[in-house]
Amino acid sequence: MKIIKDFTFSIITLVISLIAFITSSTILFNNEIKNETTQSLLNTSDSLITNTENLLLSLIECQMTACNNDPKEFSTIKEKLQQFKLMASKDKDVVSLVGAIEYEKLNIILSQYYSNKLPSNTIEKLIPILIEMQKKHKNIIENINTQVIHKSQEDKVFILVILLAFIAITLYFILRKELQNRRFKKELDLKDEKLNKITSKINKFDYSSSDSVLNDFNISSQERRIYSKLKALYGLIERSKRNTDLSQQLYSMIGYEIRGITNTIKGGIQLLINEKDKKSVDFARDVITATRTLSNLAENYNKLFAQGIKEKTEHYSFIELLTEIIIHLSNKNSEKSLSIECDIKNNLPNELIGNPTKLFWILFLQLSNAISAQNNKNILMKVDTQSATDISEAIIKIELIFLTTLNVNIDKIDHLHWEQTQKNALKNDEWSLSILDKVRSFTTCWYQSGRQQKFVAQFSVTPISYSKKNPLLKDKIFLICAGSELRIDIMSNIFLTHDAKVKIARSPNDIFKSLSTLALYDAVIITDTIEGIQLASFCQTLYDKISRQKQKETKLFLTVSSNKVAKETEPYVDHIFYTPIVPDDFIPQLVDVIKDEKEKDDIQQQFLIVEDDRIQQFLLKRILQQCEYDTEIVSGGLEAVEWVKSHHTDIIFMDCIMPGMGGIQATKLIRQYEKEIKQKTPSIIIGATALTSRSEHKSCLEAGMNFVISKPYKSDEILKTIKKYIHIKNKLVS
C-alpha cells in the first residue's frame, strides 16, 4: 500500500510540474508569436514610408525631366498600404487606424495621379502625408517598447506565482502523506482479513452449495461476483464431462451402424466367391479385405474419439442434410420392403449454422429407431416449419406416420385425431440437445390415432437463409399414373410448386385412352403402386406405343422402391427414379432427363482413370463402359503424367490422394506440360477424393483440376459431370 501511495504522490507532483512547464512554455510561445507579428507590422510600416519617399523623389525628378512612364513605386505603395492596413487591424494594441486619415489620403493621392498625371500637385499633397506617416511609425516603435517592458514584468510575476503554488502543493502532499500512512495500513489489514475469509470459503465451495452461498444477503458484491464466476466454471466443467460421456455414446452407436453395414457387405460378397470366374473371385476378396478394414475402423472409432474431437461449427444446407437422411433411411430399410413417402413443405430454412454431422446422426438414429420399433410397413414422413416465440427462430417438425395403407390422401391424414401415448424419457431428449450445436430445444413424442402411430421430433433453429424456389418445370405438362392416392398427392404438389401442369391417370386404362394426346405431355410418369398388372409388360407396351409416334417427344419415366423392379423395367423406360421422392433430389434429376439432348459428340472421347485402388478402378471403369466410352487405367500420378505425354486424353479422373505422386502434384505437371506444347484444348481433369473439406477441394482446383467429386463414385454424379464437360469440350473444339 505504501508503494501505491508513493507512486500516487509522484504522479501528482509530476502533473503539477508538467502544468507549470506547459504554462511557462505557452507564455513564451505566445510572446514569440506576438513579437513576430509586431515585428512584421513594424517592417511593413517602414517599407511603406521608404517606398513613399522613393515615389516623392521620382516625382520630383519627373518634374525636372519629362517622364513617359509612371514611377514603379505606385504599385508597390498600393500593395504595402493594403498589407499594412490588414496587419494593423490584427494588432490594435500596437497601432490604431482610428482617425489616421493619412493612409486614406495616400490612397486618394495615388488614384488622382493616375487620372490627371500632374507631378507638382502630387508632390505638394504627398509631403505632409509622408510626415504624418513617419510620426505614426515612431508611435508604433514607442508602443512596442512599452508593451515589451510591461509584458515581461507580467510574465515574471505569473511564473513566480506558479512556482510558489507548486512549492505549496508539494509541501501539502508531503505533510499529508505521513498522516495517511496509518489509515492506509489499517485499510490494508482489513482487506487482508476479508481476503483470508473469502479464500477459506472458496476452499469449502462446491457446485452443490453454490445456490445457498449466492442466496446469502450478507456477502458483499465482490464476493457474489467471485462465487458466480466459480459457479459458472464448475457448471462448465460438469457439462463438459457430461457432453464427453454423451458424445462417446453417440459415436459408439455410429460405430455400431458402420459394423452393421460391413456385415451386410460381407454376406453379399460371399455369393461372388463361389463363382468360378477368377476375376470375380479376386474382386470379391478385395472387397472383403476392404470391409474388414472398415470393421476395424468401426471398432476403434470410440478410442479415436476419446482422444478428443474438434468441434466443427459451420454454415450448412439443412435441405441437403435432410435429403441425405431420407436416402440413408430408405437404403437401410430396403430389405424390410418398407413403403416410404415424403411430404416435404417448401417453407423449410435452407442455411443453418452448427455442426451438421451431429444433427445428421441425432436425427438419423432417432428416426431409424422409431421405424425399427414399428411393424407397419407404410410410412409417411412429413417435414414442416413452424413459427417460434422468437421471430429469429424457426421450429422444424419431422413426423413419421405409420399407416395401415398408402391409398389415402394427405388431407385425410391431416384431419386425423392424434392422442399422445408416449413421450421419450426426458433424459433422452436432454442427451440429444446436449450434443447438438446451435439448437435451442429438441423434443420427441409418440401419438396414436386408431391403428395409426405417429412419431414426432421437433427442434428449434436460427435460420440464416431460406431457399428461393425457382419454377424449374414451368410450361411442362406431366401425366401421372399411380395406384396410391398418397403418391398422387405428393407428386402433384411437387409439380405444381414448380409451375408444372399435371393430369392424373388412376389406372392403365386411363393412359391407353389418352394415347392420341400423349404428344401433349413432356413425360408420362408410372409408379410401382399400381396393382393388378405386370409392371414390366405394361411399361414395354406403353413404351412401344409412344415410340411409334412420328415425333417421340414424350418421355416415359418410372418411380420404384425396389432394385428388382428397376432391373425388370429398365429397358422399357427412359429413366427410373427411386422412392421416396425428395423434391430437392428429384426435381434436378427430372429437369435433366426431360431435356431432349440431340447434341452428339463430334469427337471420340478418350478417358483415363488414375486410381490406385483396384475396386475403385473396377467400379469407375464399369460406369464409363456402360456409356461406351474408351477407358484406360493407370495406378499412380507419375504413370498418369507419362501417359498424357504419349497419348491423347480428353477426360481424366484423378484420385487426389495416392502413394508416391498424388493427384494434385500430377495435375500440376500435366498442366505444365500442356502449356509447354501449347495444347489448344487441355484435358478435362476431374478430381476424386474421399475427403469432403473445403480446403481439400480448394487445393485440387488450385492445382488445375476442373471439378472435384467425392468418393465413393456415384453413377448419376459421374455421368452428369461427364455430360457437362463433353458439351464444353465440343464447343471449344468447334
mmCIF file of C-alpha atoms in Angstrom, residues 366-704:
data_model
loop_
_atom_site.group_PDB
_atom_site.id
_atom_site.type_symbol
_atom_site.label_atom_id
_atom_site.label_comp_id
_atom_site.label_asym_id
_atom_site.label_seq_id
_atom_site.Cartn_x
_atom_site.Cartn_y
_atom_site.Cartn_z
ATOM 1 C CA GLN A 366 -33.954 -41.128 -33.704
ATOM 2 C CA LEU A 367 -35.906 -41.757 -36.933
ATOM 3 C CA SER A 368 -34.232 -45.119 -37.548
ATOM 4 C CA ASN A 369 -35.076 -46.317 -34.033
ATOM 5 C CA ALA A 370 -38.682 -45.153 -34.465
ATOM 6 C CA ILE A 371 -39.007 -47.163 -37.700
ATOM 7 C CA SER A 372 -37.447 -50.242 -36.043
ATOM 8 C CA ALA A 373 -39.963 -50.003 -33.180
ATOM 9 C CA GLN A 374 -42.928 -50.396 -35.575
ATOM 10 C CA ASN A 375 -44.069 -53.347 -37.681
ATOM 11 C CA ASN A 376 -46.107 -51.167 -40.012
ATOM 12 C CA LYS A 377 -44.501 -51.010 -43.468
ATOM 13 C CA ASN A 378 -46.394 -47.962 -44.794
ATOM 14 C CA ILE A 379 -44.682 -44.769 -43.680
ATOM 15 C CA LEU A 380 -45.324 -41.117 -44.468
ATOM 16 C CA MET A 381 -42.579 -38.675 -43.474
ATOM 17 C CA LYS A 382 -43.782 -35.088 -43.140
ATOM 18 C CA VAL A 383 -41.355 -32.202 -42.699
ATOM 19 C CA ASP A 384 -42.631 -28.711 -41.960
ATOM 20 C CA THR A 385 -41.564 -25.443 -40.326
ATOM 21 C CA GLN A 386 -43.483 -23.723 -37.542
ATOM 22 C CA SER A 387 -43.117 -20.253 -36.077
ATOM 23 C CA ALA A 388 -41.323 -19.934 -32.753
ATOM 24 C CA THR A 389 -41.903 -17.412 -29.954
ATOM 25 C CA ASP A 390 -38.732 -15.657 -31.048
ATOM 26 C CA ILE A 391 -39.151 -14.238 -34.557
ATOM 27 C CA SER A 392 -35.499 -15.012 -35.334
ATOM 28 C CA GLU A 393 -36.092 -18.721 -34.684
ATOM 29 C CA ALA A 394 -37.937 -21.473 -36.526
ATOM 30 C CA ILE A 395 -39.180 -24.848 -35.283
ATOM 31 C CA ILE A 396 -38.565 -27.740 -37.648
ATOM 32 C CA LYS A 397 -41.039 -30.583 -37.191
ATOM 33 C CA ILE A 398 -40.382 -34.085 -38.582
ATOM 34 C CA GLU A 399 -43.215 -36.613 -38.391
ATOM 35 C CA LEU A 400 -43.120 -40.352 -39.131
ATOM 36 C CA ILE A 401 -46.718 -41.508 -39.644
ATOM 37 C CA PHE A 402 -47.156 -45.290 -39.700
ATOM 38 C CA LEU A 403 -50.258 -46.006 -41.827
ATOM 39 C CA THR A 404 -52.291 -49.123 -42.438
ATOM 40 C CA THR A 405 -52.481 -48.197 -46.139
ATOM 41 C CA LEU A 406 -50.931 -45.660 -48.516
ATOM 42 C CA ASN A 407 -54.118 -45.394 -50.556
ATOM 43 C CA VAL A 408 -55.253 -42.368 -48.569
ATOM 44 C CA ASN A 409 -54.884 -38.677 -49.383
ATOM 45 C CA ILE A 410 -52.894 -36.171 -47.336
ATOM 46 C CA ASP A 411 -55.917 -34.124 -46.373
ATOM 47 C CA LYS A 412 -57.498 -37.102 -44.588
ATOM 48 C CA ILE A 413 -54.249 -37.814 -42.736
ATOM 49 C CA ASP A 414 -54.034 -34.181 -41.632
ATOM 50 C CA HIS A 415 -57.505 -34.386 -40.118
ATOM 51 C CA LEU A 416 -56.844 -37.494 -38.029
ATOM 52 C CA HIS A 417 -57.282 -37.027 -34.286
ATOM 53 C CA TRP A 418 -53.998 -37.840 -32.553
ATOM 54 C CA GLU A 419 -53.588 -38.583 -28.866
ATOM 55 C CA GLN A 420 -50.235 -38.594 -27.105
ATOM 56 C CA THR A 421 -49.328 -42.113 -25.986
ATOM 57 C CA GLN A 422 -45.695 -41.990 -25.025
ATOM 58 C CA LYS A 423 -43.086 -39.301 -24.687
ATOM 59 C CA ASN A 424 -39.464 -40.286 -24.794
ATOM 60 C CA ALA A 425 -37.663 -40.110 -21.486
ATOM 61 C CA LEU A 426 -36.619 -36.559 -20.704
ATOM 62 C CA LYS A 427 -33.058 -37.774 -20.288
ATOM 63 C CA ASN A 428 -33.021 -38.998 -23.893
ATOM 64 C CA ASP A 429 -34.098 -35.593 -25.272
ATOM 65 C CA GLU A 430 -31.636 -33.798 -22.984
ATOM 66 C CA TRP A 431 -28.939 -36.121 -24.224
ATOM 67 C CA SER A 432 -29.700 -35.188 -27.843
ATOM 68 C CA LEU A 433 -29.867 -31.461 -27.040
ATOM 69 C CA SER A 434 -26.532 -31.596 -25.179
ATOM 70 C CA ILE A 435 -24.790 -32.977 -28.248
ATOM 71 C CA LEU A 436 -26.348 -30.663 -30.816
ATOM 72 C CA ASP A 437 -24.841 -27.258 -31.657
ATOM 73 C CA LYS A 438 -26.905 -24.092 -32.245
ATOM 74 C CA VAL A 439 -30.140 -25.971 -31.430
ATOM 75 C CA ARG A 440 -32.100 -24.455 -28.526
ATOM 76 C CA SER A 441 -34.690 -27.190 -27.992
ATOM 77 C CA PHE A 442 -35.178 -30.826 -29.010
ATOM 78 C CA THR A 443 -38.213 -32.973 -28.149
ATOM 79 C CA THR A 444 -39.643 -36.290 -29.334
ATOM 80 C CA CYS A 445 -43.071 -37.827 -28.744
ATOM 81 C CA TRP A 446 -45.352 -40.688 -29.864
ATOM 82 C CA TYR A 447 -49.027 -40.311 -30.837
ATOM 83 C CA GLN A 448 -51.841 -42.664 -31.831
ATOM 84 C CA SER A 449 -54.997 -42.406 -33.917
ATOM 85 C CA GLY A 450 -56.838 -45.739 -34.123
ATOM 86 C CA ARG A 451 -54.350 -48.202 -35.562
ATOM 87 C CA GLN A 452 -52.141 -45.410 -36.897
ATOM 88 C CA GLN A 453 -48.972 -44.462 -34.990
ATOM 89 C CA LYS A 454 -47.008 -41.244 -35.271
ATOM 90 C CA PHE A 455 -43.510 -40.304 -34.084
ATOM 91 C CA VAL A 456 -42.709 -36.573 -33.881
ATOM 92 C CA ALA A 457 -39.300 -34.956 -33.470
ATOM 93 C CA GLN A 458 -39.069 -31.187 -33.380
ATOM 94 C CA PHE A 459 -36.258 -28.766 -32.672
ATOM 95 C CA SER A 460 -35.680 -25.028 -32.854
ATOM 96 C CA VAL A 461 -33.039 -23.458 -35.077
ATOM 97 C CA THR A 462 -31.964 -19.986 -36.134
ATOM 98 C CA PRO A 463 -32.162 -19.843 -39.952
ATOM 99 C CA ILE A 464 -29.572 -17.856 -41.851
ATOM 100 C CA SER A 465 -31.415 -18.042 -45.156
ATOM 101 C CA TYR A 466 -34.338 -19.703 -46.896
ATOM 102 C CA SER A 467 -34.067 -21.359 -50.289
ATOM 103 C CA LYS A 468 -35.532 -19.486 -53.225
ATOM 104 C CA LYS A 469 -37.835 -21.750 -55.201
ATOM 105 C CA ASN A 470 -37.318 -21.422 -58.942
ATOM 106 C CA PRO A 471 -40.102 -22.624 -61.271
ATOM 107 C CA LEU A 472 -37.860 -25.259 -62.892
ATOM 108 C CA LEU A 473 -40.790 -27.045 -64.577
ATOM 109 C CA LYS A 474 -42.596 -24.017 -65.922
ATOM 110 C CA ASP A 475 -44.703 -24.788 -69.032
ATOM 111 C CA LYS A 476 -44.088 -28.546 -68.593
ATOM 112 C CA ILE A 477 -47.031 -30.998 -68.633
ATOM 113 C CA PHE A 478 -46.976 -34.411 -66.934
ATOM 114 C CA LEU A 479 -49.313 -37.385 -66.914
ATOM 115 C CA ILE A 480 -49.048 -39.330 -63.629
ATOM 116 C CA CYS A 481 -50.377 -42.865 -63.299
ATOM 117 C CA ALA A 482 -50.399 -44.179 -59.705
ATOM 118 C CA GLY A 483 -52.479 -46.567 -57.644
ATOM 119 C CA SER A 484 -51.789 -44.694 -54.395
ATOM 120 C CA GLU A 485 -53.714 -41.552 -53.507
ATOM 121 C CA LEU A 486 -50.868 -40.518 -51.241
ATOM 122 C CA ARG A 487 -48.283 -40.815 -54.024
ATOM 123 C CA ILE A 488 -50.574 -38.865 -56.359
ATOM 124 C CA ASP A 489 -50.970 -36.043 -53.804
ATOM 125 C CA ILE A 490 -47.236 -35.822 -53.090
ATOM 126 C CA MET A 491 -46.110 -35.818 -56.716
ATOM 127 C CA SER A 492 -48.846 -33.398 -57.769
ATOM 128 C CA ASN A 493 -47.846 -30.939 -55.049
ATOM 129 C CA ILE A 494 -44.198 -31.135 -56.096
ATOM 130 C CA PHE A 495 -45.003 -30.461 -59.760
ATOM 131 C CA LEU A 496 -47.441 -27.658 -59.005
ATOM 132 C CA THR A 497 -44.892 -25.988 -56.723
ATOM 133 C CA HIS A 498 -42.547 -25.805 -59.712
ATOM 134 C CA ASP A 499 -45.234 -24.370 -62.036
ATOM 135 C CA ALA A 500 -45.887 -27.589 -63.987
ATOM 136 C CA LYS A 501 -49.282 -28.835 -65.147
ATOM 137 C CA VAL A 502 -50.440 -32.293 -64.060
ATOM 138 C CA LYS A 503 -53.081 -34.766 -65.195
ATOM 139 C CA ILE A 504 -53.853 -37.872 -63.138
ATOM 140 C CA ALA A 505 -54.491 -41.368 -64.515
ATOM 141 C CA ARG A 506 -55.564 -43.760 -61.785
ATOM 142 C CA SER A 507 -55.379 -46.904 -63.913
ATOM 143 C CA PRO A 508 -53.536 -48.182 -67.009
ATOM 144 C CA ASN A 509 -56.781 -47.963 -68.992
ATOM 145 C CA ASP A 510 -56.856 -44.205 -68.384
ATOM 146 C CA ILE A 511 -53.448 -43.940 -70.054
ATOM 147 C CA PHE A 512 -54.387 -46.055 -73.059
ATOM 148 C CA LYS A 513 -57.494 -43.892 -73.507
ATOM 149 C CA SER A 514 -55.151 -40.871 -73.723
ATOM 150 C CA LEU A 515 -52.762 -42.329 -76.335
ATOM 151 C CA SER A 516 -53.898 -39.905 -79.001
ATOM 152 C CA THR A 517 -52.968 -36.945 -76.823
ATOM 153 C CA LEU A 518 -49.725 -38.259 -75.280
ATOM 154 C CA ALA A 519 -47.673 -35.964 -77.521
ATOM 155 C CA LEU A 520 -49.000 -33.046 -75.475
ATOM 156 C CA TYR A 521 -47.136 -34.292 -72.404
ATOM 157 C CA ASP A 522 -43.461 -33.818 -71.702
ATOM 158 C CA ALA A 523 -43.432 -37.081 -69.749
ATOM 159 C CA VAL A 524 -45.633 -39.918 -68.557
ATOM 160 C CA ILE A 525 -44.708 -40.990 -65.024
ATOM 161 C CA ILE A 526 -45.685 -44.505 -63.894
ATOM 162 C CA THR A 527 -45.388 -45.568 -60.252
ATOM 163 C CA ASP A 528 -44.889 -49.075 -58.868
ATOM 164 C CA THR A 529 -48.003 -48.640 -56.691
ATOM 165 C CA ILE A 530 -50.369 -49.766 -59.472
ATOM 166 C CA GLU A 531 -51.951 -53.072 -58.536
ATOM 167 C CA GLY A 532 -53.221 -55.922 -60.749
ATOM 168 C CA ILE A 533 -50.699 -55.554 -63.614
ATOM 169 C CA GLN A 534 -47.301 -56.858 -64.670
ATOM 170 C CA LEU A 535 -45.365 -53.615 -64.458
ATOM 171 C CA ALA A 536 -42.601 -54.632 -66.892
ATOM 172 C CA SER A 537 -45.093 -55.750 -69.559
ATOM 173 C CA PHE A 538 -47.182 -52.628 -69.100
ATOM 174 C CA CYS A 539 -44.120 -50.362 -69.458
ATOM 175 C CA GLN A 540 -42.975 -52.270 -72.557
ATOM 176 C CA THR A 541 -46.356 -51.926 -74.228
ATOM 177 C CA LEU A 542 -46.641 -48.234 -73.383
ATOM 178 C CA TYR A 543 -43.051 -47.539 -74.435
ATOM 179 C CA ASP A 544 -43.641 -49.164 -77.816
ATOM 180 C CA LYS A 545 -46.823 -47.157 -78.391
ATOM 181 C CA ILE A 546 -45.050 -43.902 -77.522
ATOM 182 C CA SER A 547 -42.088 -44.828 -79.748
ATOM 183 C CA ARG A 548 -44.362 -45.399 -82.759
ATOM 184 C CA GLN A 549 -45.390 -41.751 -82.701
ATOM 185 C CA LYS A 550 -43.959 -39.720 -85.572
ATOM 186 C CA GLN A 551 -42.016 -37.487 -83.225
ATOM 187 C CA LYS A 552 -41.146 -39.098 -79.920
ATOM 188 C CA GLU A 553 -41.058 -36.031 -77.697
ATOM 189 C CA THR A 554 -42.821 -37.644 -74.726
ATOM 190 C CA LYS A 555 -40.601 -39.407 -72.168
ATOM 191 C CA LEU A 556 -41.627 -42.431 -70.125
ATOM 192 C CA PHE A 557 -40.434 -42.422 -66.504
ATOM 193 C CA LEU A 558 -40.918 -44.881 -63.665
ATOM 194 C CA THR A 559 -40.734 -44.419 -59.875
ATOM 195 C CA VAL A 560 -39.804 -47.579 -57.946
ATOM 196 C CA SER A 561 -38.713 -48.606 -54.458
ATOM 197 C CA SER A 562 -37.164 -51.969 -55.447
ATOM 198 C CA ASN A 563 -33.967 -52.728 -57.358
ATOM 199 C CA LYS A 564 -35.600 -55.879 -58.677
ATOM 200 C CA VAL A 565 -38.422 -53.917 -60.291
ATOM 201 C CA ALA A 566 -35.907 -51.421 -61.666
ATOM 202 C CA LYS A 567 -33.911 -54.166 -63.423
ATOM 203 C CA GLU A 568 -37.026 -55.724 -64.943
ATOM 204 C CA THR A 569 -38.341 -52.457 -66.347
ATOM 205 C CA GLU A 570 -35.111 -50.612 -67.219
ATOM 206 C CA PRO A 571 -35.144 -51.471 -70.982
ATOM 207 C CA TYR A 572 -38.674 -50.110 -71.421
ATOM 208 C CA VAL A 573 -38.437 -46.652 -69.816
ATOM 209 C CA ASP A 574 -36.370 -43.532 -70.443
ATOM 210 C CA HIS A 575 -35.413 -43.111 -66.792
ATOM 211 C CA ILE A 576 -36.054 -44.661 -63.374
ATOM 212 C CA PHE A 577 -36.463 -42.618 -60.170
ATOM 213 C CA TYR A 578 -36.188 -44.275 -56.783
ATOM 214 C CA THR A 579 -38.610 -43.539 -53.988
ATOM 215 C CA PRO A 580 -39.061 -41.896 -51.603
ATOM 216 C CA ILE A 581 -39.425 -38.841 -53.811
ATOM 217 C CA VAL A 582 -37.450 -35.993 -52.232
ATOM 218 C CA PRO A 583 -38.080 -32.705 -54.110
ATOM 219 C CA ASP A 584 -34.571 -31.282 -53.931
ATOM 220 C CA ASP A 585 -33.153 -34.544 -55.242
ATOM 221 C CA PHE A 586 -35.958 -35.486 -57.642
ATOM 222 C CA ILE A 587 -36.572 -32.165 -59.440
ATOM 223 C CA PRO A 588 -32.954 -31.526 -60.627
ATOM 224 C CA GLN A 589 -32.796 -35.101 -61.982
ATOM 225 C CA LEU A 590 -36.145 -34.695 -63.710
ATOM 226 C CA VAL A 591 -35.124 -31.405 -65.325
ATOM 227 C CA ASP A 592 -32.020 -33.061 -66.776
ATOM 228 C CA VAL A 593 -33.692 -36.166 -68.175
ATOM 229 C CA ILE A 594 -36.699 -34.432 -69.779
ATOM 230 C CA LYS A 595 -34.377 -32.330 -71.919
ATOM 231 C CA ASP A 596 -34.187 -33.726 -75.420
ATOM 232 C CA GLU A 597 -30.426 -33.870 -75.797
ATOM 233 C CA LYS A 598 -29.819 -34.009 -79.539
ATOM 234 C CA GLU A 599 -26.177 -32.971 -79.361
ATOM 235 C CA LYS A 600 -23.821 -35.736 -80.383
ATOM 236 C CA ASP A 601 -20.137 -35.933 -79.688
ATOM 237 C CA ASP A 602 -18.188 -34.683 -82.686
ATOM 238 C CA ILE A 603 -15.073 -36.462 -81.486
ATOM 239 C CA GLN A 604 -14.410 -39.795 -79.844
ATOM 240 C CA GLN A 605 -13.896 -39.249 -76.121
ATOM 241 C CA GLN A 606 -10.835 -40.857 -74.565
ATOM 242 C CA PHE A 607 -10.901 -41.400 -70.778
ATOM 243 C CA LEU A 608 -8.058 -42.042 -68.379
ATOM 244 C CA ILE A 609 -8.654 -43.347 -64.844
ATOM 245 C CA VAL A 610 -5.869 -42.543 -62.370
ATOM 246 C CA GLU A 611 -6.655 -44.645 -59.316
ATOM 247 C CA ASP A 612 -4.539 -46.846 -57.024
ATOM 248 C CA ASP A 613 -7.454 -48.842 -55.566
ATOM 249 C CA ARG A 614 -8.421 -51.865 -57.706
ATOM 250 C CA ILE A 615 -12.049 -51.836 -56.559
ATOM 251 C CA GLN A 616 -12.480 -48.160 -57.381
ATOM 252 C CA GLN A 617 -10.833 -48.796 -60.774
ATOM 253 C CA PHE A 618 -13.338 -51.552 -61.481
ATOM 254 C CA LEU A 619 -16.379 -49.534 -60.416
ATOM 255 C CA LEU A 620 -15.451 -46.395 -62.341
ATOM 256 C CA LYS A 621 -14.470 -48.273 -65.490
ATOM 257 C CA ARG A 622 -17.762 -50.183 -65.408
ATOM 258 C CA ILE A 623 -19.733 -46.914 -65.194
ATOM 259 C CA LEU A 624 -17.841 -45.467 -68.187
ATOM 260 C CA GLN A 625 -18.099 -48.659 -70.260
ATOM 261 C CA GLN A 626 -21.891 -48.638 -69.839
ATOM 262 C CA CYS A 627 -21.821 -45.372 -71.811
ATOM 263 C CA GLU A 628 -19.468 -46.964 -74.399
ATOM 264 C CA TYR A 629 -16.538 -44.686 -73.556
ATOM 265 C CA ASP A 630 -12.985 -45.845 -74.285
ATOM 266 C CA THR A 631 -11.167 -46.096 -70.949
ATOM 267 C CA GLU A 632 -7.589 -46.671 -69.849
ATOM 268 C CA ILE A 633 -6.335 -47.162 -66.292
ATOM 269 C CA VAL A 634 -3.076 -46.224 -64.555
ATOM 270 C CA SER A 635 -2.332 -46.734 -60.871
ATOM 271 C CA GLY A 636 -0.341 -43.628 -59.917
ATOM 272 C CA GLY A 637 0.333 -39.958 -60.558
ATOM 273 C CA LEU A 638 3.703 -40.465 -62.258
ATOM 274 C CA GLU A 639 2.198 -43.031 -64.662
ATOM 275 C CA ALA A 640 -0.580 -40.542 -65.454
ATOM 276 C CA VAL A 641 1.912 -37.815 -66.390
ATOM 277 C CA GLU A 642 3.832 -40.194 -68.676
ATOM 278 C CA TRP A 643 0.590 -41.427 -70.254
ATOM 279 C CA VAL A 644 -0.566 -37.871 -71.091
ATOM 280 C CA LYS A 645 2.777 -37.148 -72.755
ATOM 281 C CA SER A 646 2.395 -40.084 -75.144
ATOM 282 C CA HIS A 647 -1.400 -40.434 -75.603
ATOM 283 C CA HIS A 648 -4.343 -38.193 -76.401
ATOM 284 C CA THR A 649 -6.717 -37.972 -73.432
ATOM 285 C CA ASP A 650 -9.945 -35.954 -73.304
ATOM 286 C CA ILE A 651 -11.095 -36.519 -69.728
ATOM 287 C CA ILE A 652 -9.026 -37.696 -66.747
ATOM 288 C CA PHE A 653 -10.480 -38.995 -63.479
ATOM 289 C CA MET A 654 -7.703 -38.211 -60.995
ATOM 290 C CA ASP A 655 -7.569 -39.686 -57.489
ATOM 291 C CA CYS A 656 -6.306 -36.850 -55.281
ATOM 292 C CA ILE A 657 -4.510 -38.977 -52.681
ATOM 293 C CA MET A 658 -2.260 -41.835 -53.866
ATOM 294 C CA PRO A 659 1.029 -43.368 -52.713
ATOM 295 C CA GLY A 660 4.060 -41.757 -54.296
ATOM 296 C CA MET A 661 2.975 -38.918 -56.532
ATOM 297 C CA GLY A 662 -0.545 -37.824 -55.603
ATOM 298 C CA GLY A 663 -3.195 -36.429 -57.903
ATOM 299 C CA ILE A 664 -2.541 -32.791 -57.037
ATOM 300 C CA GLN A 665 1.145 -32.944 -57.996
ATOM 301 C CA ALA A 666 0.332 -34.979 -61.122
ATOM 302 C CA THR A 667 -2.250 -32.391 -62.198
ATOM 303 C CA LYS A 668 0.276 -29.570 -61.849
ATOM 304 C CA LEU A 669 2.783 -31.448 -64.041
ATOM 305 C CA ILE A 670 0.115 -32.235 -66.661
ATOM 306 C CA ARG A 671 -0.961 -28.577 -66.830
ATOM 307 C CA GLN A 672 2.688 -27.520 -67.108
ATOM 308 C CA TYR A 673 3.241 -29.975 -69.985
ATOM 309 C CA GLU A 674 0.118 -28.722 -71.802
ATOM 310 C CA LYS A 675 1.452 -25.153 -71.607
ATOM 311 C CA GLU A 676 4.856 -26.220 -72.920
ATOM 312 C CA ILE A 677 3.375 -27.890 -76.007
ATOM 313 C CA LYS A 678 0.762 -25.113 -76.338
ATOM 314 C CA GLN A 679 -2.134 -27.569 -76.389
ATOM 315 C CA LYS A 680 -5.254 -25.781 -77.648
ATOM 316 C CA THR A 681 -7.795 -27.926 -75.784
ATOM 317 C CA PRO A 682 -6.355 -29.100 -72.437
ATOM 318 C CA SER A 683 -7.653 -32.312 -70.914
ATOM 319 C CA ILE A 684 -10.597 -32.100 -68.553
ATOM 320 C CA ILE A 685 -9.321 -33.262 -65.150
ATOM 321 C CA ILE A 686 -11.967 -34.380 -62.634
ATOM 322 C CA GLY A 687 -10.577 -34.886 -59.147
ATOM 323 C CA ALA A 688 -11.898 -37.634 -56.883
ATOM 324 C CA THR A 689 -11.394 -37.632 -53.122
ATOM 325 C CA ALA A 690 -12.889 -39.242 -50.029
ATOM 326 C CA LEU A 691 -12.184 -36.037 -48.104
ATOM 327 C CA THR A 692 -15.010 -33.512 -48.101
ATOM 328 C CA SER A 693 -13.321 -30.466 -46.560
ATOM 329 C CA ARG A 694 -13.392 -27.192 -48.493
ATOM 330 C CA SER A 695 -9.632 -26.765 -48.118
ATOM 331 C CA GLU A 696 -9.044 -30.165 -49.783
ATOM 332 C CA HIS A 697 -11.310 -29.296 -52.720
ATOM 333 C CA LYS A 698 -9.699 -25.855 -52.987
ATOM 334 C CA SER A 699 -6.216 -27.397 -53.230
ATOM 335 C CA CYS A 700 -7.415 -29.646 -56.068
ATOM 336 C CA LEU A 701 -8.919 -26.751 -58.031
ATOM 337 C CA GLU A 702 -5.867 -24.539 -57.496
ATOM 338 C CA ALA A 703 -3.667 -27.325 -58.881
ATOM 339 C CA GLY A 704 -5.593 -27.138 -62.178
#
